[in-house]
PDB file of C-alpha atoms in Angstrom:
ATOM      1  CA  LEU A   1     -12.522 -16.835  -5.691  1.00 42.00           C
ATOM      2  CA  ASP A   2     -10.106 -14.946  -7.956  1.00 49.00           C
ATOM      3  CA  ARG A   3     -12.448 -15.699 -11.005  1.00 49.00           C
ATOM      4  CA  LEU A   4     -15.285 -14.106  -9.129  1.00 42.00           C
ATOM      5  CA  ARG A   5     -13.278 -10.963  -8.737  1.00 44.00           C
ATOM      6  CA  LEU A   6     -15.866  -9.786  -5.909  1.00 41.00           C
ATOM      7  CA  SER A   7     -14.870 -11.450  -2.719  1.00 45.00           C
ATOM      8  CA  HIS A   8     -12.917  -9.465  -0.090  1.00 46.00           C
ATOM      9  CA  MET A   9     -12.109 -12.727   1.703  1.00 48.00           C
ATOM     10  CA  ALA A  10      -8.846 -14.389   1.434  1.00 49.00           C
ATOM     11  CA  VAL A  11      -7.606 -17.989   1.342  1.00 56.00           C
ATOM     12  CA  ILE A  12      -4.078 -18.251   2.685  1.00 56.00           C
ATOM     13  CA  PRO A  13      -1.881 -21.246   1.960  1.00 57.00           C
ATOM     14  CA  GLY A  14      -1.538 -23.324   4.979  1.00 59.00           C
ATOM     15  CA  ASP A  15       2.227 -23.257   5.157  1.00 59.00           C
ATOM     16  CA  LEU A  16       2.259 -19.424   4.970  1.00 58.00           C
ATOM     17  CA  TYR A  17      -0.393 -19.225   7.667  1.00 55.00           C
ATOM     18  CA  GLU A  18       1.530 -21.430   9.968  1.00 59.00           C
ATOM     19  CA  LYS A  19       4.782 -19.678   9.503  1.00 55.00           C
ATOM     20  CA  HIS A  20       3.551 -16.038   9.635  1.00 50.00           C
ATOM     21  CA  MET A  21       0.130 -15.890  11.268  1.00 54.00           C
ATOM     22  CA  SER A  22      -0.608 -18.844  13.581  1.00 53.00           C
ATOM     23  CA  ASP A  23      -0.134 -18.269  17.213  1.00 52.00           C
ATOM     24  CA  GLY A  24      -0.050 -22.048  17.895  1.00 45.00           C
ATOM     25  CA  SER A  25      -3.494 -21.974  19.599  1.00 41.00           C
ATOM     26  CA  SER A  26      -6.597 -23.712  18.293  1.00 33.00           C
ATOM     27  CA  GLY A  27      -9.689 -21.986  17.049  1.00 33.00           C
ATOM     28  CA  GLY A  28      -9.956 -18.265  16.138  1.00 43.00           C
ATOM     29  CA  HIS A  29      -7.942 -15.427  17.249  1.00 64.00           C
ATOM     30  CA  GLY A  30     -10.167 -14.503  20.163  1.00 77.00           C
ATOM     31  CA  ASP A  31     -12.252 -11.639  21.552  1.00 83.00           C
ATOM     32  CA  GLY A  32      -9.478  -9.227  22.124  1.00 87.00           C
ATOM     33  CA  GLU A  33      -7.650  -6.415  20.018  1.00 88.00           C
ATOM     34  CA  THR A  34      -4.982  -4.026  20.693  1.00 91.00           C
ATOM     35  CA  GLY A  35      -6.608  -0.755  19.575  1.00 91.00           C
ATOM     36  CA  LEU A  36      -4.402  -0.459  16.525  1.00 93.00           C
ATOM     37  CA  SER A  37      -5.381  -0.065  12.824  1.00 91.00           C
ATOM     38  CA  VAL A  38      -2.674  -1.062  10.370  1.00 93.00           C
ATOM     39  CA  ARG A  39      -2.443  -0.785   6.642  1.00 91.00           C
ATOM     40  CA  VAL A  40       0.331  -1.898   4.179  1.00 89.00           C
ATOM     41  CA  ILE A  41       2.057   0.891   2.381  1.00 89.00           C
ATOM     42  CA  GLY A  42       4.775   0.067   0.029  1.00 87.00           C
ATOM     43  CA  GLY A  43       5.155  -3.434   1.422  1.00 86.00           C
ATOM     44  CA  LEU A  44       5.433  -2.209   4.981  1.00 91.00           C
ATOM     45  CA  ALA A  45       2.804  -2.655   7.884  1.00 92.00           C
ATOM     46  CA  VAL A  46       2.109   0.890   9.044  1.00 95.00           C
ATOM     47  CA  VAL A  47       0.111   2.040  12.049  1.00 96.00           C
ATOM     48  CA  THR A  48      -2.602   4.213  10.721  1.00 95.00           C
ATOM     49  CA  GLY A  49      -4.599   4.683  13.833  1.00 94.00           C
ATOM     50  CA  VAL A  50      -4.446   4.059  17.569  1.00 95.00           C
ATOM     51  CA  ARG A  51      -7.657   4.235  19.509  1.00 92.00           C
ATOM     52  CA  GLU A  52      -7.357   6.855  22.261  1.00 91.00           C
ATOM     53  CA  GLY A  53      -7.355   5.272  25.594  1.00 91.00           C
ATOM     54  CA  SER A  54      -6.313   1.643  24.297  1.00 92.00           C
ATOM     55  CA  ALA A  55      -3.469  -0.365  25.794  1.00 88.00           C
ATOM     56  CA  ALA A  56      -1.466   0.656  22.624  1.00 94.00           C
ATOM     57  CA  TRP A  57      -2.259   4.299  23.273  1.00 94.00           C
ATOM     58  CA  LYS A  58      -0.974   4.051  26.742  1.00 93.00           C
ATOM     59  CA  GLU A  59       2.228   2.394  25.563  1.00 93.00           C
ATOM     60  CA  GLY A  60       2.851   5.401  23.439  1.00 95.00           C
ATOM     61  CA  ILE A  61       2.473   3.953  19.900  1.00 96.00           C
ATOM     62  CA  ARG A  62       1.391   6.368  17.256  1.00 96.00           C
ATOM     63  CA  PRO A  63       0.266   6.520  13.652  1.00 97.00           C
ATOM     64  CA  GLY A  64       3.075   6.389  11.162  1.00 96.00           C
ATOM     65  CA  TRP A  65       5.069   3.906  13.082  1.00 97.00           C
ATOM     66  CA  LYS A  66       6.273   0.748  11.284  1.00 96.00           C
ATOM     67  CA  VAL A  67       5.402  -2.694  12.543  1.00 95.00           C
ATOM     68  CA  GLU A  68       8.590  -4.794  12.688  1.00 95.00           C
ATOM     69  CA  SER A  69       7.346  -7.923  14.427  1.00 93.00           C
ATOM     70  CA  LEU A  70       4.408  -9.375  16.262  1.00 90.00           C
ATOM     71  CA  GLY A  71       4.776 -12.402  18.482  1.00 88.00           C
ATOM     72  CA  GLY A  72       8.278 -12.873  17.377  1.00 88.00           C
ATOM     73  CA  LYS A  73       7.293 -13.115  13.697  1.00 87.00           C
ATOM     74  CA  ASN A  74       8.858 -10.654  11.189  1.00 89.00           C
ATOM     75  CA  ILE A  75       6.042  -8.895   9.587  1.00 88.00           C
ATOM     76  CA  GLU A  76       8.073  -7.660   6.485  1.00 88.00           C
ATOM     77  CA  GLU A  77       9.094 -11.240   5.428  1.00 86.00           C
ATOM     78  CA  GLY A  78       5.327 -12.465   6.096  1.00 83.00           C
ATOM     79  CA  LEU A  79       4.050  -9.711   3.743  1.00 86.00           C
ATOM     80  CA  GLU A  80       6.541 -10.350   1.131  1.00 87.00           C
ATOM     81  CA  GLU A  81       5.718 -13.976   0.888  1.00 84.00           C
ATOM     82  CA  LEU A  82       1.950 -13.246   0.947  1.00 82.00           C
ATOM     83  CA  ALA A  83       2.396 -10.534  -1.701  1.00 83.00           C
ATOM     84  CA  GLY A  84       4.015 -13.001  -4.015  1.00 83.00           C
ATOM     85  CA  VAL A  85       1.002 -15.415  -3.674  1.00 80.00           C
ATOM     86  CA  TYR A  86      -1.491 -12.498  -4.589  1.00 78.00           C
ATOM     87  CA  GLU A  87       0.781 -10.983  -7.260  1.00 84.00           C
ATOM     88  CA  GLY A  88      -1.586  -9.232  -9.798  1.00 84.00           C
ATOM     89  CA  HIS A  89      -4.666  -9.747  -7.746  1.00 79.00           C
ATOM     90  CA  HIS A  90      -6.975  -6.650  -7.674  1.00 80.00           C
ATOM     91  CA  LEU A  91      -7.478  -6.915  -3.945  1.00 78.00           C
ATOM     92  CA  ARG A  92      -3.771  -7.684  -3.074  1.00 81.00           C
ATOM     93  CA  ASP A  93      -3.290  -4.653  -0.773  1.00 81.00           C
ATOM     94  CA  LEU A  94      -6.655  -5.210   1.064  1.00 81.00           C
ATOM     95  CA  ILE A  95      -5.785  -8.737   1.669  1.00 80.00           C
ATOM     96  CA  LEU A  96      -2.340  -7.976   3.000  1.00 84.00           C
ATOM     97  CA  ALA A  97      -3.759  -5.250   5.230  1.00 83.00           C
ATOM     98  CA  SER A  98      -6.503  -7.719   6.623  1.00 80.00           C
ATOM     99  CA  MET A  99      -4.049 -10.407   7.284  1.00 80.00           C
ATOM    100  CA  THR A 100      -1.827  -7.882   9.248  1.00 83.00           C
ATOM    101  CA  GLN A 101      -4.781  -6.583  11.173  1.00 83.00           C
ATOM    102  CA  PHE A 102      -5.846 -10.165  11.956  1.00 82.00           C
ATOM    103  CA  SER A 103      -2.383 -10.745  13.563  1.00 84.00           C
ATOM    104  CA  LEU A 104      -3.367  -7.927  16.057  1.00 87.00           C
ATOM    105  CA  THR A 105      -6.167  -9.915  17.443  1.00 86.00           C
ATOM    106  CA  GLY A 106      -6.189 -12.373  20.328  1.00 87.00           C
ATOM    107  CA  ASP A 107      -7.746 -13.553  23.571  1.00 90.00           C
ATOM    108  CA  ALA A 108      -8.684 -10.642  25.856  1.00 90.00           C
ATOM    109  CA  GLY A 109      -6.453 -10.429  28.700  1.00 92.00           C
ATOM    110  CA  ASP A 110      -3.480 -12.006  26.922  1.00 92.00           C
ATOM    111  CA  ASP A 111      -0.712  -9.909  25.276  1.00 91.00           C
ATOM    112  CA  ILE A 112       1.592 -10.134  22.369  1.00 91.00           C
ATOM    113  CA  GLU A 113       5.228  -8.874  21.981  1.00 93.00           C
ATOM    114  CA  ALA A 114       5.375  -6.208  19.426  1.00 94.00           C
ATOM    115  CA  VAL A 115       8.257  -4.357  17.973  1.00 96.00           C
ATOM    116  CA  PHE A 116       7.831  -0.893  16.100  1.00 97.00           C
ATOM    117  CA  LEU A 117      10.061   1.525  14.298  1.00 96.00           C
ATOM    118  CA  ASP A 118       8.998   4.847  15.564  1.00 96.00           C
ATOM    119  CA  GLY A 119       8.931   8.149  13.720  1.00 91.00           C
ATOM    120  CA  GLY A 120      12.564   8.916  14.729  1.00 94.00           C
ATOM    121  CA  GLY A 121      13.817   5.728  13.578  1.00 94.00           C
ATOM    122  CA  ASN A 122      14.132   4.139  17.042  1.00 97.00           C
ATOM    123  CA  THR A 123      13.296   0.495  17.744  1.00 97.00           C
ATOM    124  CA  VAL A 124      10.395   0.310  20.365  1.00 97.00           C
ATOM    125  CA  SER A 125       9.404  -3.107  21.953  1.00 97.00           C
ATOM    126  CA  VAL A 126       6.250  -3.390  23.972  1.00 96.00           C
ATOM    127  CA  ASP A 127       3.915  -6.153  25.185  1.00 94.00           C
ATOM    128  CA  LEU A 128       0.510  -5.180  23.797  1.00 92.00           C
ATOM    129  CA  LEU A 129      -2.554  -6.164  25.916  1.00 92.00           C
ATOM    130  CA  PHE A 130      -5.468  -7.606  24.014  1.00 92.00           C
ATOM    131  CA  GLU A 131      -8.624  -5.838  25.323  1.00 91.00           C
ATOM    132  CA  LYS A 132     -12.053  -6.916  24.969  1.00 87.00           C
ATOM    133  CA  LYS A 133     -13.304  -5.899  21.561  1.00 80.00           C
ATOM    134  CA  ARG A 134     -15.681  -2.826  21.713  1.00 76.00           C
ATOM    135  CA  GLY A 135     -19.018  -2.702  20.239  1.00 75.00           C
ATOM    136  CA  ARG A 136     -21.954  -4.985  19.840  1.00 78.00           C
ATOM    137  CA  GLU A 137     -21.518  -8.421  18.168  1.00 76.00           C
ATOM    138  CA  PHE A 138     -23.004  -8.675  14.620  1.00 74.00           C
ATOM    139  CA  GLU A 139     -23.581 -11.774  12.751  1.00 78.00           C
ATOM    140  CA  LEU A 140     -24.424 -12.178   9.027  1.00 78.00           C
ATOM    141  CA  GLY A 141     -24.806 -15.726   7.679  1.00 79.00           C
ATOM    142  CA  ASN A 142     -21.602 -17.704   7.602  1.00 73.00           C
ATOM    143  CA  LEU A 143     -19.369 -14.835   7.989  1.00 69.00           C
ATOM    144  CA  PRO A 144     -17.261 -14.144  11.046  1.00 65.00           C
ATOM    145  CA  VAL A 145     -18.832 -12.348  13.911  1.00 68.00           C
ATOM    146  CA  VAL A 146     -17.783  -8.697  13.967  1.00 71.00           C
ATOM    147  CA  CYS A 147     -18.033  -6.086  16.614  1.00 71.00           C
ATOM    148  CA  VAL A 148     -19.817  -2.887  15.436  1.00 76.00           C
ATOM    149  CA  CYS A 149     -19.653   0.446  17.384  1.00 72.00           C
ATOM    150  CA  GLY A 150     -20.416   3.996  16.547  1.00 75.00           C
ATOM    151  CA  ARG A 151     -20.004   7.423  18.059  1.00 71.00           C
ATOM    152  CA  THR A 152     -21.557  10.827  17.208  1.00 78.00           C
ATOM    153  CA  ARG A 153     -19.929  14.200  17.666  1.00 77.00           C
TER     154      ARG A 153
END
């Protein structure tokens, strides 16, 4: 994939996946989402968006908060290890952000323990509910199914 320099898909070493991303269940990460958008900035997972009305919104999570841990797994440690694997790769930041976003999916109705650092430097622990993904399912070839939705203003 690296030689192609075109793919946005990532192959993660199995040991790192098990250590930092696996939730211990079989199969994919389910049909639920938390309503959060996360990006990696300076090696930190930062909330960049919270869908209004989502479980995350109702818990009071806001853009700018740092994600400390998800499901008991330290996010910063995982990002540091993955960053080392993709050192020098032109899509490194995108891969790290995608992997962090992937960690925020699960089976609708389940929840995940999440710890954040808010804008005031306070630690905030919440159990985030995975809600059914919004939008219409869209399939393209062998790529994973994605939900697509739009809105007009």
